Amino acid sequence: KLVAVIMVGGPTKGTRFRPLSLNVPKPLFPLAGQPMVHHPISACKRIPNLVQIYLIGFYEEREFTLYVSSISNELKIPVRYLREDKPHGSAGGIYNFRDQIMDESPSHIFLLNCDVCSSFPLTEMLDAHKSYGGIGTILVSKVSAESASEFGELVADPTTNELLHYTEKPETFVSDRINCGVYIFTPDIFKAIQDVSSNRRDRANLRRVSSFEALQSATKSFPTDFIRLDQDILSPLAGKKQLYTYETLDFWEQIKTPGMSLKCSALYLAQFRHTSPHLLATGDGTKSATIIGDVYIHPSAKVHPTAKIGPNVSISANARVGPGVRLISCIILDDVEIKENAIVINSIVGWKSSIGRWSRVQSVGDYNAKLGITILGEAVNVEDEVVVINSIILPNKTLNVSVQEEIIL
Ligand code: GDD
């Protein structure tokens, strides 16, 4: 039997995702019309003998109740949300719930970060892991040398794939092979985490014998229950024939900013052509809008037949798109209204916002730049004939004049 754990983090972790994380926990923000966490969950569903999926995080229980019960019904696999009372770090988080995770006596545990976009080649990883042995296998991807320092950089043996060296976000370049935040472990991972935690406790106790002040500083820098998977577990286990790597040549991205969510939405829409073609709009029939490339339209959204939509557009529930509207590379969230002849390009339009007649909401579409994507927060009202370019508009604003390169607070 196999189980999967998806780390969803908590509210403090989503700050770079503002203003979109003001309304919805980042793991539930829609990419290609499905909550972010839905994509790793669907990938887990494709693993044979997977019996249980756990989401671990420190968001309020109620934020996930609805999603977890609907996805369990839909996929016919139990999905449970396990809430930490406070952050314990990526390894501390799973260690905290080891009894629940081991409930079904799984032979292997998949561990996935929620904020990565990938084809999640989990079955291939499992096969590779079984051939290597050891306690875990890490999914690895090649990135540009300039961006590598944003990730865990690693070096693996080219023939055996053993992890030889691991450094988390190093200041000087180590390698363009990085940790994708997707792992498979045997239950021995809990032993490895336990060793780190008891080591720390011993050290703290030793210091207590020597001086009370030292104890205070020791417990401040090493709280025994906060354990990071990367620095505290992967680094020390590298080069000990315990960890191995599996490199993917398929797409992989990290989703830390709203701009990246637009890019990842495109990647997932493209993947739907193979995995879920029924989710893509076809534009067949005389009564439907013109569809170009990969587009998702929620069944409850109303799109006028004279609108032209795509590529890379996803339109969420109850949105209304008027006559002559043109949408290119954008995420339109629930209950948005876009009036006649408006144009939206390279932008994210927040819940309940409205865009007036002949208005333009657009950006250069630079996913990594601060104002590279235009974002309207919740309930922003862009009046008729207003142009919004490369800007971020916080919730509940009304724009009656055009803006460019601005953050409207
Ligand atoms: N439940 C829970 N509790 N989740 C957590 C906690 C915690 O205390 N801390 C982090 N997470 C979750 C985050 O929500 C995220 O999904 C994942 O664990 C990793 O988050 P971070 O520890 O903040 O690391 P990171 O995202 O900056 O980098 C990690 O992922 C990269 C790939 O995206 C590292 O493992 C890098 O090496 C890796 O390249």
Coordinates of C-alpha atoms and ligand atoms in Angstrom, one line a residue:
K1 CA 0.0 0.0 0.0
L2 CA 1.0 3.6 -0.7
V3 CA 0.0 6.9 0.9
A4 CA 0.7 10.5 -0.2
V5 CA 1.2 13.6 1.9
I6 CA 0.9 17.1 0.4
M7 CA 2.4 20.0 2.4
V8 CA 0.1 23.0 2.1
G9 CA 1.8 25.3 4.6
G10 CA -0.3 28.1 6.2
P11 CA -1.4 31.7 6.0
T12 CA 1.9 33.3 6.9
K13 CA 3.6 31.5 4.0
G14 CA 1.3 33.1 1.3
T15 CA 2.5 36.7 1.7
R16 CA 4.2 36.8 -1.7
F17 CA 1.0 35.7 -3.2
R18 CA -0.9 38.8 -2.2
P19 CA -3.4 40.2 -3.0
L20 CA -4.8 36.9 -4.2
S21 CA -4.1 35.1 -1.0
L22 CA -6.3 37.6 0.9
N23 CA -9.4 35.7 -0.3
V24 CA -8.5 32.1 -0.5
P25 CA -5.7 30.0 0.9
K26 CA -3.0 29.8 -1.7
P27 CA -3.4 26.0 -2.2
L28 CA -7.0 26.5 -3.3
F29 CA -6.2 29.3 -5.8
P30 CA -7.4 28.0 -9.2
L31 CA -4.9 27.1 -11.9
A32 CA -6.5 25.9 -15.1
G33 CA -9.8 26.2 -13.3
Q34 CA -8.9 23.7 -10.6
P35 CA -7.5 24.5 -7.1
M36 CA -3.7 24.4 -7.0
V37 CA -3.7 21.4 -4.7
H38 CA -6.0 19.5 -7.1
H39 CA -3.2 19.0 -9.6
P40 CA -0.9 17.0 -7.3
I41 CA -3.9 15.2 -5.9
S42 CA -5.0 14.1 -9.4
A43 CA -1.4 12.9 -10.0
C44 CA -1.6 10.8 -6.8
K45 CA -4.8 9.3 -8.0
R46 CA -3.0 7.8 -11.0
I47 CA -0.6 5.8 -8.7
P48 CA -1.7 2.2 -8.4
N49 CA -2.4 1.0 -4.8
L50 CA -2.6 4.5 -3.3
V51 CA -5.0 4.3 -0.4
Q52 CA -4.9 7.7 1.3
I53 CA -3.9 11.3 0.7
Y54 CA -3.2 13.7 3.6
L55 CA -2.9 17.4 3.3
I56 CA -0.8 18.8 6.1
G57 CA -0.9 22.5 6.9
F58 CA -1.6 25.2 9.5
Y59 CA -4.6 26.9 7.9
E60 CA -7.9 26.8 9.8
E61 CA -9.6 23.4 9.5
R62 CA -12.8 25.0 8.0
E63 CA -10.9 26.5 5.0
F64 CA -10.3 22.9 3.7
T65 CA -13.4 21.0 5.0
L66 CA -15.5 21.6 1.8
Y67 CA -12.7 21.0 -0.7
V68 CA -11.5 17.8 1.1
S69 CA -14.9 16.2 1.2
S70 CA -15.8 17.0 -2.4
I71 CA -12.5 15.8 -3.8
S72 CA -12.7 12.6 -1.8
N73 CA -16.1 11.9 -3.3
E74 CA -15.0 12.8 -6.8
L75 CA -11.8 10.7 -6.8
K76 CA -13.0 7.9 -4.6
I77 CA -9.8 8.2 -2.5
P78 CA -10.0 9.4 1.0
V79 CA -8.3 12.8 1.3
R80 CA -7.9 14.2 4.8
Y81 CA -6.7 17.6 6.1
L82 CA -4.4 17.3 9.1
R83 CA -3.9 20.6 10.9
E84 CA -0.8 21.6 12.8
D85 CA -1.3 24.0 15.7
K86 CA 1.8 25.9 14.5
P87 CA 4.4 25.4 11.8
H88 CA 6.8 22.5 12.5
G89 CA 8.9 22.8 9.3
S90 CA 8.5 20.5 6.3
A91 CA 9.9 17.5 8.1
G92 CA 8.5 18.3 11.6
G93 CA 5.1 18.6 10.0
I94 CA 5.0 15.0 8.7
Y95 CA 6.7 13.7 11.8
N96 CA 4.0 15.2 13.9
F97 CA 1.4 13.1 12.1
R98 CA 3.5 9.9 11.7
D99 CA 0.9 7.7 13.5
Q100 CA -1.9 8.7 11.1
I101 CA 0.4 8.4 8.1
M102 CA 1.5 4.9 9.2
D103 CA -2.1 3.9 10.0
E104 CA -2.5 1.8 6.8
S105 CA 1.1 0.4 7.2
P106 CA 2.2 1.8 3.8
S107 CA 5.4 0.5 2.2
H108 CA 6.2 4.0 0.7
I109 CA 5.1 7.5 1.4
F110 CA 5.0 10.2 -1.4
L111 CA 5.6 13.7 -0.1
L112 CA 4.8 16.7 -2.4
N113 CA 5.0 20.4 -1.9
C114 CA 1.7 22.0 -2.9
D115 CA 3.3 25.1 -4.5
V116 CA 5.0 23.4 -7.4
C117 CA 3.7 22.8 -10.9
S118 CA 4.8 19.6 -12.5
S119 CA 3.5 16.6 -14.4
F120 CA 4.4 14.7 -11.2
P121 CA 5.9 11.5 -12.7
L122 CA 5.2 9.6 -9.4
T123 CA 4.8 6.1 -10.7
E124 CA 8.1 6.4 -12.6
M125 CA 9.7 7.7 -9.4
L126 CA 8.4 4.8 -7.5
D127 CA 9.9 2.3 -10.0
A128 CA 13.2 4.2 -10.0
H129 CA 13.2 4.3 -6.2
K130 CA 12.7 0.5 -5.9
S131 CA 15.6 -0.1 -8.2
Y132 CA 17.9 2.2 -6.2
G133 CA 17.1 1.1 -2.7
G134 CA 17.7 3.6 0.2
I135 CA 15.2 5.6 2.2
G136 CA 14.2 8.1 -0.3
T137 CA 14.3 9.5 -3.9
I138 CA 14.0 13.1 -4.8
L139 CA 12.5 14.5 -8.0
V140 CA 15.1 16.7 -9.7
S141 CA 15.0 19.2 -12.6
K142 CA 17.6 21.2 -14.5
V143 CA 17.1 25.0 -14.3
S144 CA 19.1 28.0 -15.5
A145 CA 22.3 28.6 -13.6
E146 CA 21.0 32.1 -12.7
S147 CA 17.8 30.9 -11.1
A148 CA 19.3 27.8 -9.3
S149 CA 20.0 29.7 -6.1
E150 CA 16.2 30.0 -5.4
F151 CA 16.1 26.3 -4.8
G152 CA 17.8 23.4 -3.1
E153 CA 20.9 22.7 -5.3
L154 CA 22.2 19.2 -5.5
V155 CA 24.8 16.9 -7.1
A156 CA 24.1 13.3 -7.9
D157 CA 26.3 10.4 -9.1
P158 CA 25.7 10.2 -12.9
T159 CA 25.7 6.4 -12.9
T160 CA 24.0 5.4 -9.7
N161 CA 21.9 8.6 -9.2
E162 CA 22.9 8.7 -5.6
L163 CA 22.5 12.1 -3.9
L164 CA 26.1 13.1 -3.2
H165 CA 25.7 16.7 -2.1
Y166 CA 22.8 19.0 -1.1
T167 CA 22.7 22.7 -0.2
E168 CA 19.6 24.7 0.3
K169 CA 19.5 28.0 -1.6
P170 CA 23.3 28.5 -1.6
E171 CA 24.8 31.9 -2.1
T172 CA 27.4 30.6 -4.5
F173 CA 26.6 28.3 -7.4
V174 CA 26.8 24.6 -6.8
S175 CA 24.7 23.0 -9.5
D176 CA 21.9 23.6 -11.9
R177 CA 20.2 20.4 -10.8
I178 CA 17.6 21.4 -8.1
N179 CA 15.2 19.8 -5.7
C180 CA 11.6 19.8 -7.1
G181 CA 9.9 19.4 -3.7
V182 CA 8.5 16.0 -4.7
Y183 CA 9.8 12.9 -2.9
I184 CA 9.2 9.3 -2.2
F185 CA 10.3 7.8 1.1
T186 CA 10.1 4.5 3.0
P187 CA 8.8 4.7 6.6
D188 CA 12.5 4.9 7.7
I189 CA 12.2 8.7 7.0
F190 CA 10.5 9.0 10.4
K191 CA 13.5 7.4 12.1
A192 CA 15.8 9.9 10.3
I193 CA 13.7 12.8 11.5
Q194 CA 13.5 11.4 15.0
D195 CA 17.4 11.1 15.1
V196 CA 17.7 14.8 14.3
S197 CA 15.2 15.8 16.9
S198 CA 16.7 13.7 19.7
N199 CA 20.2 14.9 18.7
R200 CA 19.0 18.4 19.3
R201 CA 17.4 17.6 22.6
D202 CA 20.6 16.0 23.8
R203 CA 22.6 19.0 22.8
A204 CA 20.2 21.3 24.5
N205 CA 20.4 19.1 27.7
L206 CA 24.2 19.2 27.6
R207 CA 24.1 22.9 27.5
R208 CA 21.6 23.0 30.4
V209 CA 24.2 21.2 32.5
S210 CA 26.8 23.9 31.7
S211 CA 24.7 27.0 31.9
F212 CA 21.1 28.1 32.0
E213 CA 21.7 31.1 29.6
A214 CA 23.2 28.8 27.0
L215 CA 20.1 26.6 27.2
Q216 CA 18.0 29.6 26.4
S217 CA 19.9 30.5 23.4
A218 CA 20.1 26.9 22.3
T219 CA 16.4 26.4 22.5
K220 CA 15.8 29.6 20.6
S221 CA 18.0 28.6 17.7
F222 CA 17.0 24.9 17.7
P223 CA 13.4 24.4 18.8
T224 CA 13.5 20.6 18.9
D225 CA 10.2 20.2 17.1
F226 CA 10.9 22.5 14.1
I227 CA 12.7 20.4 11.5
R228 CA 13.2 21.3 7.9
L229 CA 13.4 18.5 5.4
D230 CA 16.0 20.2 3.2
Q231 CA 18.6 21.6 5.6
D232 CA 18.1 19.2 8.5
I233 CA 17.5 15.9 6.7
L234 CA 18.6 15.9 3.1
S235 CA 21.9 17.7 3.6
P236 CA 23.3 15.4 6.3
L237 CA 22.1 12.3 4.5
A238 CA 23.7 13.1 1.2
G239 CA 26.6 10.8 0.2
K240 CA 25.5 8.1 2.6
K241 CA 23.8 5.8 0.1
Q242 CA 20.4 6.6 1.6
L243 CA 19.0 9.2 -0.9
Y244 CA 18.7 9.0 -4.6
T245 CA 17.5 11.3 -7.4
Y246 CA 15.1 11.0 -10.3
E247 CA 15.5 13.7 -13.0
T248 CA 12.4 14.8 -14.9
L249 CA 12.7 16.4 -18.3
D250 CA 9.0 17.3 -18.2
F251 CA 7.8 20.8 -17.1
W252 CA 8.4 22.0 -13.6
E253 CA 7.9 25.4 -11.9
Q254 CA 7.6 26.8 -8.4
I255 CA 4.5 28.9 -7.7
K256 CA 5.4 31.6 -5.3
T257 CA 3.9 34.7 -7.0
P258 CA 0.6 35.5 -8.8
G259 CA 2.6 35.9 -12.1
M260 CA 3.8 32.3 -11.8
S261 CA 0.2 31.1 -11.3
L262 CA -0.6 32.5 -14.7
K263 CA 2.3 30.6 -16.3
C264 CA 1.5 27.4 -14.4
S265 CA -2.2 27.7 -15.5
A266 CA -1.0 27.5 -19.1
L267 CA 1.2 24.5 -18.3
Y268 CA -1.7 22.6 -16.7
L269 CA -4.1 23.6 -19.5
A270 CA -1.7 22.1 -22.0
Q271 CA -1.4 19.0 -19.8
F272 CA -5.2 18.6 -19.9
R273 CA -5.0 17.8 -23.6
H274 CA -3.6 14.4 -22.5
T275 CA -5.0 13.9 -19.0
S276 CA -8.5 15.6 -19.0
P277 CA -9.5 16.7 -22.5
H278 CA -13.1 17.0 -21.4
L279 CA -12.1 20.0 -19.3
L280 CA -11.0 22.1 -22.3
A281 CA -13.5 24.3 -24.1
T282 CA -14.0 23.3 -27.8
G283 CA -15.9 26.2 -29.2
D284 CA -18.0 23.8 -31.3
G285 CA -21.4 24.9 -32.4
T286 CA -22.7 28.2 -33.7
K287 CA -23.8 29.4 -30.2
S288 CA -20.4 29.3 -28.6
A289 CA -17.6 31.8 -28.5
T290 CA -14.5 31.5 -30.7
I291 CA -11.9 29.5 -28.8
I292 CA -8.2 29.6 -29.5
G293 CA -5.7 27.2 -28.0
D294 CA -6.2 25.9 -24.4
V295 CA -9.1 27.3 -22.6
Y296 CA -11.1 26.3 -19.5
I297 CA -14.6 27.6 -18.9
H298 CA -16.6 26.7 -15.8
P299 CA -20.0 25.2 -16.8
S300 CA -21.8 28.0 -14.9
A301 CA -19.9 30.8 -16.6
K302 CA -21.8 32.7 -19.4
V303 CA -19.7 33.6 -22.4
H304 CA -21.2 35.6 -25.3
P305 CA -21.0 33.8 -28.7
T306 CA -19.2 36.9 -30.2
A307 CA -16.4 36.8 -27.6
K308 CA -13.0 35.5 -28.7
I309 CA -11.2 33.5 -25.9
G310 CA -7.6 32.1 -25.7
P311 CA -5.0 30.9 -25.6
N312 CA -4.3 30.2 -21.9
V313 CA -7.6 31.5 -20.4
S314 CA -9.4 30.0 -17.5
I315 CA -12.8 31.3 -16.5
S316 CA -14.3 30.4 -13.1
A317 CA -17.8 29.9 -11.8
N318 CA -20.6 32.4 -12.6
A319 CA -18.4 34.8 -14.6
R320 CA -20.1 36.7 -17.4
V321 CA -18.2 37.6 -20.6
G322 CA -20.0 40.1 -22.8
P323 CA -20.3 40.6 -26.6
G324 CA -17.1 41.3 -28.5
V325 CA -14.8 40.7 -25.5
R326 CA -11.2 39.5 -26.2
L327 CA -9.4 37.4 -23.5
I328 CA -5.8 36.3 -23.9
S329 CA -3.6 34.6 -21.3
C330 CA -5.7 35.4 -18.2
I331 CA -7.4 33.9 -15.1
I332 CA -10.9 35.2 -14.6
L333 CA -12.1 34.3 -11.1
D334 CA -15.7 33.7 -9.8
D335 CA -18.5 36.1 -10.4
V336 CA -16.5 38.5 -12.6
E337 CA -18.3 40.6 -15.2
I338 CA -16.6 41.7 -18.3
K339 CA -18.7 44.1 -20.4
E340 CA -18.9 44.6 -24.2
N341 CA -15.7 44.9 -26.2
A342 CA -13.4 44.9 -23.2
I343 CA -9.9 43.3 -23.6
V344 CA -8.0 41.4 -21.0
I345 CA -4.4 40.3 -21.7
N346 CA -1.8 38.7 -19.3
S347 CA -3.9 39.5 -16.2
I348 CA -5.6 38.0 -13.3
V349 CA -9.1 39.4 -12.5
G350 CA -10.2 38.9 -8.9
W351 CA -13.5 37.6 -7.6
K352 CA -16.6 39.8 -8.2
S353 CA -14.6 42.4 -10.2
S354 CA -16.1 44.2 -13.1
I355 CA -14.5 45.5 -16.3
G356 CA -16.4 48.2 -18.2
R357 CA -17.2 48.6 -21.9
W358 CA -14.2 49.2 -24.2
S359 CA -11.8 49.0 -21.3
R360 CA -8.4 47.3 -21.5
V361 CA -6.7 45.4 -18.6
Q362 CA -3.3 44.1 -19.7
S363 CA 0.4 43.7 -19.0
V364 CA 3.7 42.8 -20.7
G365 CA 3.3 39.3 -19.4
D366 CA 6.6 39.0 -17.6
Y367 CA 5.9 36.3 -15.0
N368 CA 8.8 37.1 -12.7
A369 CA 8.7 40.9 -12.7
K370 CA 6.9 42.7 -9.9
L371 CA 4.5 44.5 -12.1
G372 CA 4.9 42.0 -15.0
I373 CA 1.3 40.8 -14.7
T374 CA -1.8 43.0 -14.1
I375 CA -3.8 41.8 -11.1
L376 CA -7.2 43.1 -10.0
G377 CA -8.0 42.0 -6.4
E378 CA -11.5 41.1 -5.2
A379 CA -14.4 43.4 -6.2
V380 CA -12.4 45.9 -8.2
N381 CA -14.5 48.0 -10.5
V382 CA -12.9 49.2 -13.7
E383 CA -15.2 51.7 -15.3
D384 CA -16.0 52.0 -19.1
E385 CA -13.1 53.0 -21.4
V386 CA -10.4 52.8 -18.7
V387 CA -7.0 51.3 -19.5
V388 CA -5.0 49.4 -16.8
I389 CA -1.5 48.4 -17.7
N390 CA 1.2 46.6 -15.7
S391 CA -0.5 47.4 -12.4
I392 CA -1.7 45.7 -9.2
I393 CA -5.1 46.9 -7.8
L394 CA -6.0 46.0 -4.3
P395 CA -9.5 44.8 -3.4
N396 CA -12.6 47.0 -3.5
K397 CA -11.1 49.9 -5.6
T398 CA -13.0 51.7 -8.4
L399 CA -10.9 52.9 -11.3
N400 CA -12.3 55.7 -13.3
V401 CA -9.0 56.9 -14.8
S402 CA -6.4 54.9 -16.6
V403 CA -3.3 53.7 -14.7
Q404 CA 0.1 52.3 -15.8
E405 CA 2.9 50.7 -13.7
E406 CA 1.1 51.4 -10.4
I407 CA 0.1 49.6 -7.3
I408 CA -3.2 51.0 -6.1
L409 CA -3.6 50.4 -2.4
Ligands
GDD1 N1 2.4 21.8 7.0 C1 3.5 22.6 6.8 N2 4.1 23.0 8.0 N3 3.9 22.9 5.6 C2 5.0 23.6 5.5 C3 5.7 24.1 6.6 C4 5.2 23.7 7.9 O1 5.8 24.1 9.0 N4 6.8 24.8 6.2 C5 6.7 24.7 4.8 N5 5.7 24.0 4.4 C6 5.3 23.7 3.1 C7 5.1 24.9 2.1 O2 3.7 25.3 2.0 C8 5.6 24.3 0.8 O3 4.5 23.6 0.1 C9 6.6 23.3 1.2 O4 6.3 22.9 2.5 C10 8.1 23.8 1.1 O5 8.1 25.1 1.7 P1 9.4 25.8 2.3 O6 10.0 24.9 3.4 O7 9.1 27.2 2.6 O8 10.5 25.7 1.2 P2 10.6 26.4 -0.3 O9 9.3 26.3 -1.0 O10 11.2 27.8 -0.2 O11 11.6 25.5 -1.0 C11 11.5 24.1 -1.0 O12 10.9 23.7 -2.2 C12 11.7 24.0 -3.4 C13 10.9 23.4 -4.6 O13 9.8 24.2 -4.8 C14 12.9 23.5 -0.8 O14 12.7 22.1 -0.6 C15 13.7 23.7 -2.0 O15 14.9 22.9 -1.9 C16 13.0 23.3 -3.3 O16 13.8 23.6 -4.4

